PDB file of C-alpha atoms in Angstrom:
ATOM      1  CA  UNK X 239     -75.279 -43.244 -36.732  1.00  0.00           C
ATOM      2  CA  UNK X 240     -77.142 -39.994 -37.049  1.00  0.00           C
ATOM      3  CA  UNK X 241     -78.556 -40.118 -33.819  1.00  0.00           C
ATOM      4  CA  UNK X 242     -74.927 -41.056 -31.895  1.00  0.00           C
ATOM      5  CA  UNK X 243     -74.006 -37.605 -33.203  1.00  0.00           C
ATOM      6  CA  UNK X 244     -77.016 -36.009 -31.821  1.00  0.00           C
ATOM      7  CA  UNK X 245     -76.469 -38.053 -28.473  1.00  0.00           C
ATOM      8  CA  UNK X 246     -72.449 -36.735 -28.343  1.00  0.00           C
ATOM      9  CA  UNK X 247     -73.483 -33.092 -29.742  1.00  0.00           C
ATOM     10  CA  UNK X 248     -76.538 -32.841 -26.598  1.00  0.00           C
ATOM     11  CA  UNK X 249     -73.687 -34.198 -24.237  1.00  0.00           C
ATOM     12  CA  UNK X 250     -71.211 -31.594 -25.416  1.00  0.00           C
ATOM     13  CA  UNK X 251     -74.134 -28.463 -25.211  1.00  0.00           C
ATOM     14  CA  UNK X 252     -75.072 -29.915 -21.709  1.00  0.00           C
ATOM     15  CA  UNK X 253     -71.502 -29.837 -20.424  1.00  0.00           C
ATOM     16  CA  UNK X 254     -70.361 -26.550 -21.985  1.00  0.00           C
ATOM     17  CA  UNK X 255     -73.316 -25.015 -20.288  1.00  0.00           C
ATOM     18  CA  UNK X 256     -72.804 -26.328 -16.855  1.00  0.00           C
ATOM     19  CA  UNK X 257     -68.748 -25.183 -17.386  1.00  0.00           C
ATOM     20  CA  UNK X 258     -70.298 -21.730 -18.624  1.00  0.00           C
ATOM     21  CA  UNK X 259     -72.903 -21.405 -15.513  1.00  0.00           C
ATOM     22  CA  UNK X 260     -70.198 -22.152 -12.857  1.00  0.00           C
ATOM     23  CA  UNK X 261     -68.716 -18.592 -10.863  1.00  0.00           C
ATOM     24  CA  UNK X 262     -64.987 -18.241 -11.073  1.00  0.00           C
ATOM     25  CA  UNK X 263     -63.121 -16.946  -8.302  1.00  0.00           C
ATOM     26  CA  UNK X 264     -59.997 -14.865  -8.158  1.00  0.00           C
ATOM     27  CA  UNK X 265     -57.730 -13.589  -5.587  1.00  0.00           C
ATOM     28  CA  UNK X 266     -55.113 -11.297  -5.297  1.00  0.00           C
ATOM     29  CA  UNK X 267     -52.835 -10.331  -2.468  1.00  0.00           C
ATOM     30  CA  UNK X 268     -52.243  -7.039  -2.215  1.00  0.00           C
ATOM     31  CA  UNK X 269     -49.962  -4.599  -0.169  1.00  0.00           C
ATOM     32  CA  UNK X 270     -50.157  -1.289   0.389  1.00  0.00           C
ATOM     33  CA  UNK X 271     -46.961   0.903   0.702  1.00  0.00           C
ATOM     34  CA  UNK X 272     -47.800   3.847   3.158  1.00  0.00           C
ATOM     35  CA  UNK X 273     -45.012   6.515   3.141  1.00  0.00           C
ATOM     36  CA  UNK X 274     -47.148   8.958   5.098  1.00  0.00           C
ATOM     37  CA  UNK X 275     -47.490  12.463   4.502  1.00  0.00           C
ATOM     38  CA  UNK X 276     -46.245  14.115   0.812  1.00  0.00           C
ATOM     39  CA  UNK X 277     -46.403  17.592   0.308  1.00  0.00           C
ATOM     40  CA  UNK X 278     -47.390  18.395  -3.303  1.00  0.00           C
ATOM     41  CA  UNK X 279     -46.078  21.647  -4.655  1.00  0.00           C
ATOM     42  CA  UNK X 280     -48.595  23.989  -6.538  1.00  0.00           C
ATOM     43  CA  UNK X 281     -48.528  27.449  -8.297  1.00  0.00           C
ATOM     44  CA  UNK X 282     -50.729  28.417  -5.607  1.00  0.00           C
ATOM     45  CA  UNK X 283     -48.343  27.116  -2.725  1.00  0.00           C
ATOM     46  CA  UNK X 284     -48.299  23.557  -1.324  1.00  0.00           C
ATOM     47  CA  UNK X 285     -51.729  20.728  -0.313  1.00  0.00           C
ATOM     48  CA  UNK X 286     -50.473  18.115   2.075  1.00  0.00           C
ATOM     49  CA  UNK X 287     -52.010  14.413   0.725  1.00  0.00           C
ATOM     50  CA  UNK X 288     -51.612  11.193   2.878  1.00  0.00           C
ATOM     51  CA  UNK X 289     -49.679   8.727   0.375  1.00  0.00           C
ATOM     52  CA  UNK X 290     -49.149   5.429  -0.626  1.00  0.00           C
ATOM     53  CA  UNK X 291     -47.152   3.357  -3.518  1.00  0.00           C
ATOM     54  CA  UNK X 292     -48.782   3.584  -6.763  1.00  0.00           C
ATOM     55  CA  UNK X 293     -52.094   5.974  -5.594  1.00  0.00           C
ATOM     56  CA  UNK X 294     -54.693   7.551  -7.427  1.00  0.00           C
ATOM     57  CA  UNK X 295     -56.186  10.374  -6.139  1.00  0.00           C
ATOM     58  CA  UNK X 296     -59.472  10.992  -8.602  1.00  0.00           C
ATOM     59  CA  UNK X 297     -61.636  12.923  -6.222  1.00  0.00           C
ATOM     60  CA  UNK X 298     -61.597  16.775  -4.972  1.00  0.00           C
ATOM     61  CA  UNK X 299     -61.050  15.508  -1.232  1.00  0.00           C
ATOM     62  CA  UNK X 300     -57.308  13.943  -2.188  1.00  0.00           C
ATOM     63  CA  UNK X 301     -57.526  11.245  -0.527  1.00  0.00           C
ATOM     64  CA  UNK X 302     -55.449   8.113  -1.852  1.00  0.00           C
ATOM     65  CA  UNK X 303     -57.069   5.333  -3.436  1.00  0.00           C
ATOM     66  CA  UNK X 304     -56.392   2.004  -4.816  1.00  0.00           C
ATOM     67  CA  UNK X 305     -57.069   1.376  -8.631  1.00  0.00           C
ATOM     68  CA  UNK X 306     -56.989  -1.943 -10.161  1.00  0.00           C
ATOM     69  CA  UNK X 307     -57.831  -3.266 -13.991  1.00  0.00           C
ATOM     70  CA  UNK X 308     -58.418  -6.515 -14.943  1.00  0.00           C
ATOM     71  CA  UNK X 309     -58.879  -7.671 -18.356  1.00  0.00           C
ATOM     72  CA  UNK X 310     -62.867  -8.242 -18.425  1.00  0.00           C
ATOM     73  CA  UNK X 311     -65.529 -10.315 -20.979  1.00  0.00           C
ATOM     74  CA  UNK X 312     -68.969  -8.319 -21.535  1.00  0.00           C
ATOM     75  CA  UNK X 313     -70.653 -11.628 -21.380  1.00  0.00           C
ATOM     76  CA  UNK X 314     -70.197 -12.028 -17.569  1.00  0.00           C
ATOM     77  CA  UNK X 315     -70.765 -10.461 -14.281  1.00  0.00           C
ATOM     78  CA  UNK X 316     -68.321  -9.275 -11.668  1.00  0.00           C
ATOM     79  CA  UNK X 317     -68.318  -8.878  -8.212  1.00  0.00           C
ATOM     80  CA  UNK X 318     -65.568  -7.588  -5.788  1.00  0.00           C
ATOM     81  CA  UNK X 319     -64.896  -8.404  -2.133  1.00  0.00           C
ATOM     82  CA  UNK X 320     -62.120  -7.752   0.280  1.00  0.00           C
ATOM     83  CA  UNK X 321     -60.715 -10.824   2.254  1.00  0.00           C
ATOM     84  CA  UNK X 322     -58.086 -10.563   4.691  1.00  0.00           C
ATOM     85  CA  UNK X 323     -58.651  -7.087   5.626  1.00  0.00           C
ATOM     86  CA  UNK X 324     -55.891  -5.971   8.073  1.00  0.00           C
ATOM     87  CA  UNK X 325     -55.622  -2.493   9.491  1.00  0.00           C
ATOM     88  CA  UNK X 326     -53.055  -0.171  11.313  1.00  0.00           C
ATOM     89  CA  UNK X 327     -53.722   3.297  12.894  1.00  0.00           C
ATOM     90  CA  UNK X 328     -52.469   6.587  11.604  1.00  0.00           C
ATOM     91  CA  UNK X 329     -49.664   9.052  13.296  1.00  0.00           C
ATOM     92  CA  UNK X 330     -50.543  11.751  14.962  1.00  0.00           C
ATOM     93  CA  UNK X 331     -49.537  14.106  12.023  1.00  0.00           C
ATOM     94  CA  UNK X 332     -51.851  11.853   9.396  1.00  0.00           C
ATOM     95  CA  UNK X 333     -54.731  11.988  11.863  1.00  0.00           C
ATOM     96  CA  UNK X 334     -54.582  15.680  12.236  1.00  0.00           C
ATOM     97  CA  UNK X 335     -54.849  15.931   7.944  1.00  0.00           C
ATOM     98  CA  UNK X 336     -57.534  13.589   8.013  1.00  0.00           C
ATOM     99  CA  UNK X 337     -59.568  15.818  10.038  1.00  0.00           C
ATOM    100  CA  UNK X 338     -60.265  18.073   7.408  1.00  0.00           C
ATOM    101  CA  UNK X 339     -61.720  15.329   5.247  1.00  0.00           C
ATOM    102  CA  UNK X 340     -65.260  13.965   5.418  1.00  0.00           C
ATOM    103  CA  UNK X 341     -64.179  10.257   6.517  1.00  0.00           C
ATOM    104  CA  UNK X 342     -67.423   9.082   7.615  1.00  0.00           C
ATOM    105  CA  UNK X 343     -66.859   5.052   6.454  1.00  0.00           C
ATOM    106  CA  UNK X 344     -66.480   2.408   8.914  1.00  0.00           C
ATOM    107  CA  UNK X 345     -65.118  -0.098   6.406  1.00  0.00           C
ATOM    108  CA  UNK X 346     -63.220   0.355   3.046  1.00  0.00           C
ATOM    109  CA  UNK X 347     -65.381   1.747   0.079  1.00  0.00           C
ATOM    110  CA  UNK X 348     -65.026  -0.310  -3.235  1.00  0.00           C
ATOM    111  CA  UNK X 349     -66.185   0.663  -6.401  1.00  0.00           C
ATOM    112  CA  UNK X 350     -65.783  -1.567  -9.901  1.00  0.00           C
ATOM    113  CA  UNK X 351     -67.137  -0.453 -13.115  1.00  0.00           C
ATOM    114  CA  UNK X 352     -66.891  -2.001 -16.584  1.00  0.00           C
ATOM    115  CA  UNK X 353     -64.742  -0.177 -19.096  1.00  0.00           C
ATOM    116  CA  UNK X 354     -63.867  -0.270 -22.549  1.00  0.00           C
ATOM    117  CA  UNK X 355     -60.895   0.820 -23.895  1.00  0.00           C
ATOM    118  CA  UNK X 356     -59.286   0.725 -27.250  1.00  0.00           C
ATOM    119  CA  UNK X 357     -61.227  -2.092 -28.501  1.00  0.00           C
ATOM    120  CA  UNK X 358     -60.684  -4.209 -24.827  1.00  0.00           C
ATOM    121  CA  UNK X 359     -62.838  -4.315 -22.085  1.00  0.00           C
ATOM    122  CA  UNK X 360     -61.587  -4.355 -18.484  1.00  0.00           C
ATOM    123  CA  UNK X 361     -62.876  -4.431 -14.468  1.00  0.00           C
ATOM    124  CA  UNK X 362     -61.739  -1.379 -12.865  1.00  0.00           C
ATOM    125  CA  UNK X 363     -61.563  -1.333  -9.041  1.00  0.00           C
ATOM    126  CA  UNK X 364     -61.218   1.229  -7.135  1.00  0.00           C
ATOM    127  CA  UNK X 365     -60.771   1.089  -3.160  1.00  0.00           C
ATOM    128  CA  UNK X 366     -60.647   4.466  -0.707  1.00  0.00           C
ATOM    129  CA  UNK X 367     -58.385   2.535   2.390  1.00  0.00           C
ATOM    130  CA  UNK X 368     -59.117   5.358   5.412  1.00  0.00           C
ATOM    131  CA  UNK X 369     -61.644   4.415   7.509  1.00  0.00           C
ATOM    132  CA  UNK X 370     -63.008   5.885  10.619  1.00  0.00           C
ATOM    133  CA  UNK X 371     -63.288   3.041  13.731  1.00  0.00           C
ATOM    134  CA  UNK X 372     -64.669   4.001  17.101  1.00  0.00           C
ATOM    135  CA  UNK X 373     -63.677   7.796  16.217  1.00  0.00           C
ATOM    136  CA  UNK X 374     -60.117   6.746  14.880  1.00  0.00           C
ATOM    137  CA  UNK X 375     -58.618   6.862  11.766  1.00  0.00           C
ATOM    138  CA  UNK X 376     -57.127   3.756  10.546  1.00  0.00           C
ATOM    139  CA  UNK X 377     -55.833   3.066   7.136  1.00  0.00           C
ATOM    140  CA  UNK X 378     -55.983  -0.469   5.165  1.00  0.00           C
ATOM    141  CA  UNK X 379     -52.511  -2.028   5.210  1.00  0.00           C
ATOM    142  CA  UNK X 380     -53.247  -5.384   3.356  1.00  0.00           C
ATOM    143  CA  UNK X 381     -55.578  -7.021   1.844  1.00  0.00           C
ATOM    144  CA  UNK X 382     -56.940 -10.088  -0.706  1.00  0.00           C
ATOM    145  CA  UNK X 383     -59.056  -9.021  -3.178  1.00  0.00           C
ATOM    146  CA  UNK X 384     -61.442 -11.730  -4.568  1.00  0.00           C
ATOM    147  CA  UNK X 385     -63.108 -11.209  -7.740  1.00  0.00           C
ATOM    148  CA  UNK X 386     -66.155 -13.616  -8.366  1.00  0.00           C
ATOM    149  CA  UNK X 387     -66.806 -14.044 -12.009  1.00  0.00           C
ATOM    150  CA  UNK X 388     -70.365 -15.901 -13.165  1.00  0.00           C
ATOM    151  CA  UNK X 389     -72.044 -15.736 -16.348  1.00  0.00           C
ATOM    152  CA  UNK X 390     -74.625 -13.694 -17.097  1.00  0.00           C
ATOM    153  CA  UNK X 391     -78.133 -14.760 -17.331  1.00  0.00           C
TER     154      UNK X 391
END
């Protein structure tokens, strides 16, 4: 009898390893909302940013980008892709803003960090959707992001 248990327990520990091991894929659909130039008011007079629903702008260049949590475990690993990627050229007027920026990215820049926050951990992700193609600004229109989850080692 004692050694059926240790059989079934060895069983169990095999399995629940191998479910453990396996990656775990997620994707999301996203769209992004361009409504092209806003003008932001300031004390110092006005700054022109190219805009979309629900942007972020966290760096000094104010360019819009994408920001995404998702609730996170410590004991895996995460990596982020972009699936789907579909593109559509600026106006004349967003092109002419964009100059002034250092856009020097042929494809869209993603960055994901771990963060914890109030006791919960999550995946950020952050995407910058300008790129510069063949000397032409084009901005990232819609996209699937896949998240790949896998244990870690």
């Amino acid at each position: 009898m004692q050694s059926f248990r240790t059989y079934i327990y060895l069983i169990l520990v095999i399995v629940t390893k191998s479910l453990i091991a396996e990656e775990a894929v997620l994707n999301t659909d996203v769209q992004l909302q361009w409504q092209g130039i806003q003008r932001w008011t300031l004390p110092q007079g006005y700054r022109d940013v190219l805009h979309f629903e629900q942007a972020i702008y966290p760096h000094e260049n104010q360019l819009p980008v994408f920001n995404k949590r998702f609730v996170a475990d410590k004991s895996f690993n995460y990596q982020v892709n972009l699936k789907n990627t579909v593109f559509e050229a600026v106006t004349q007027a967003e092109a002419e803003l964009l100059q002034t920026k250092n856009i020097f990215q042929q494809i869209p820049q993603v960055e994901s960090s771990i963060l914890n926050e109030r006791g919960s951990t999550y995946l950020d992700v952050q995407i910058s959707p300008v790129v510069l193609k063949n000397g032409n600004f084009e901005k990232l229109t819609s996209f699937t992001l896949e998240l790949t989850k896998s244990a870690k080692p």
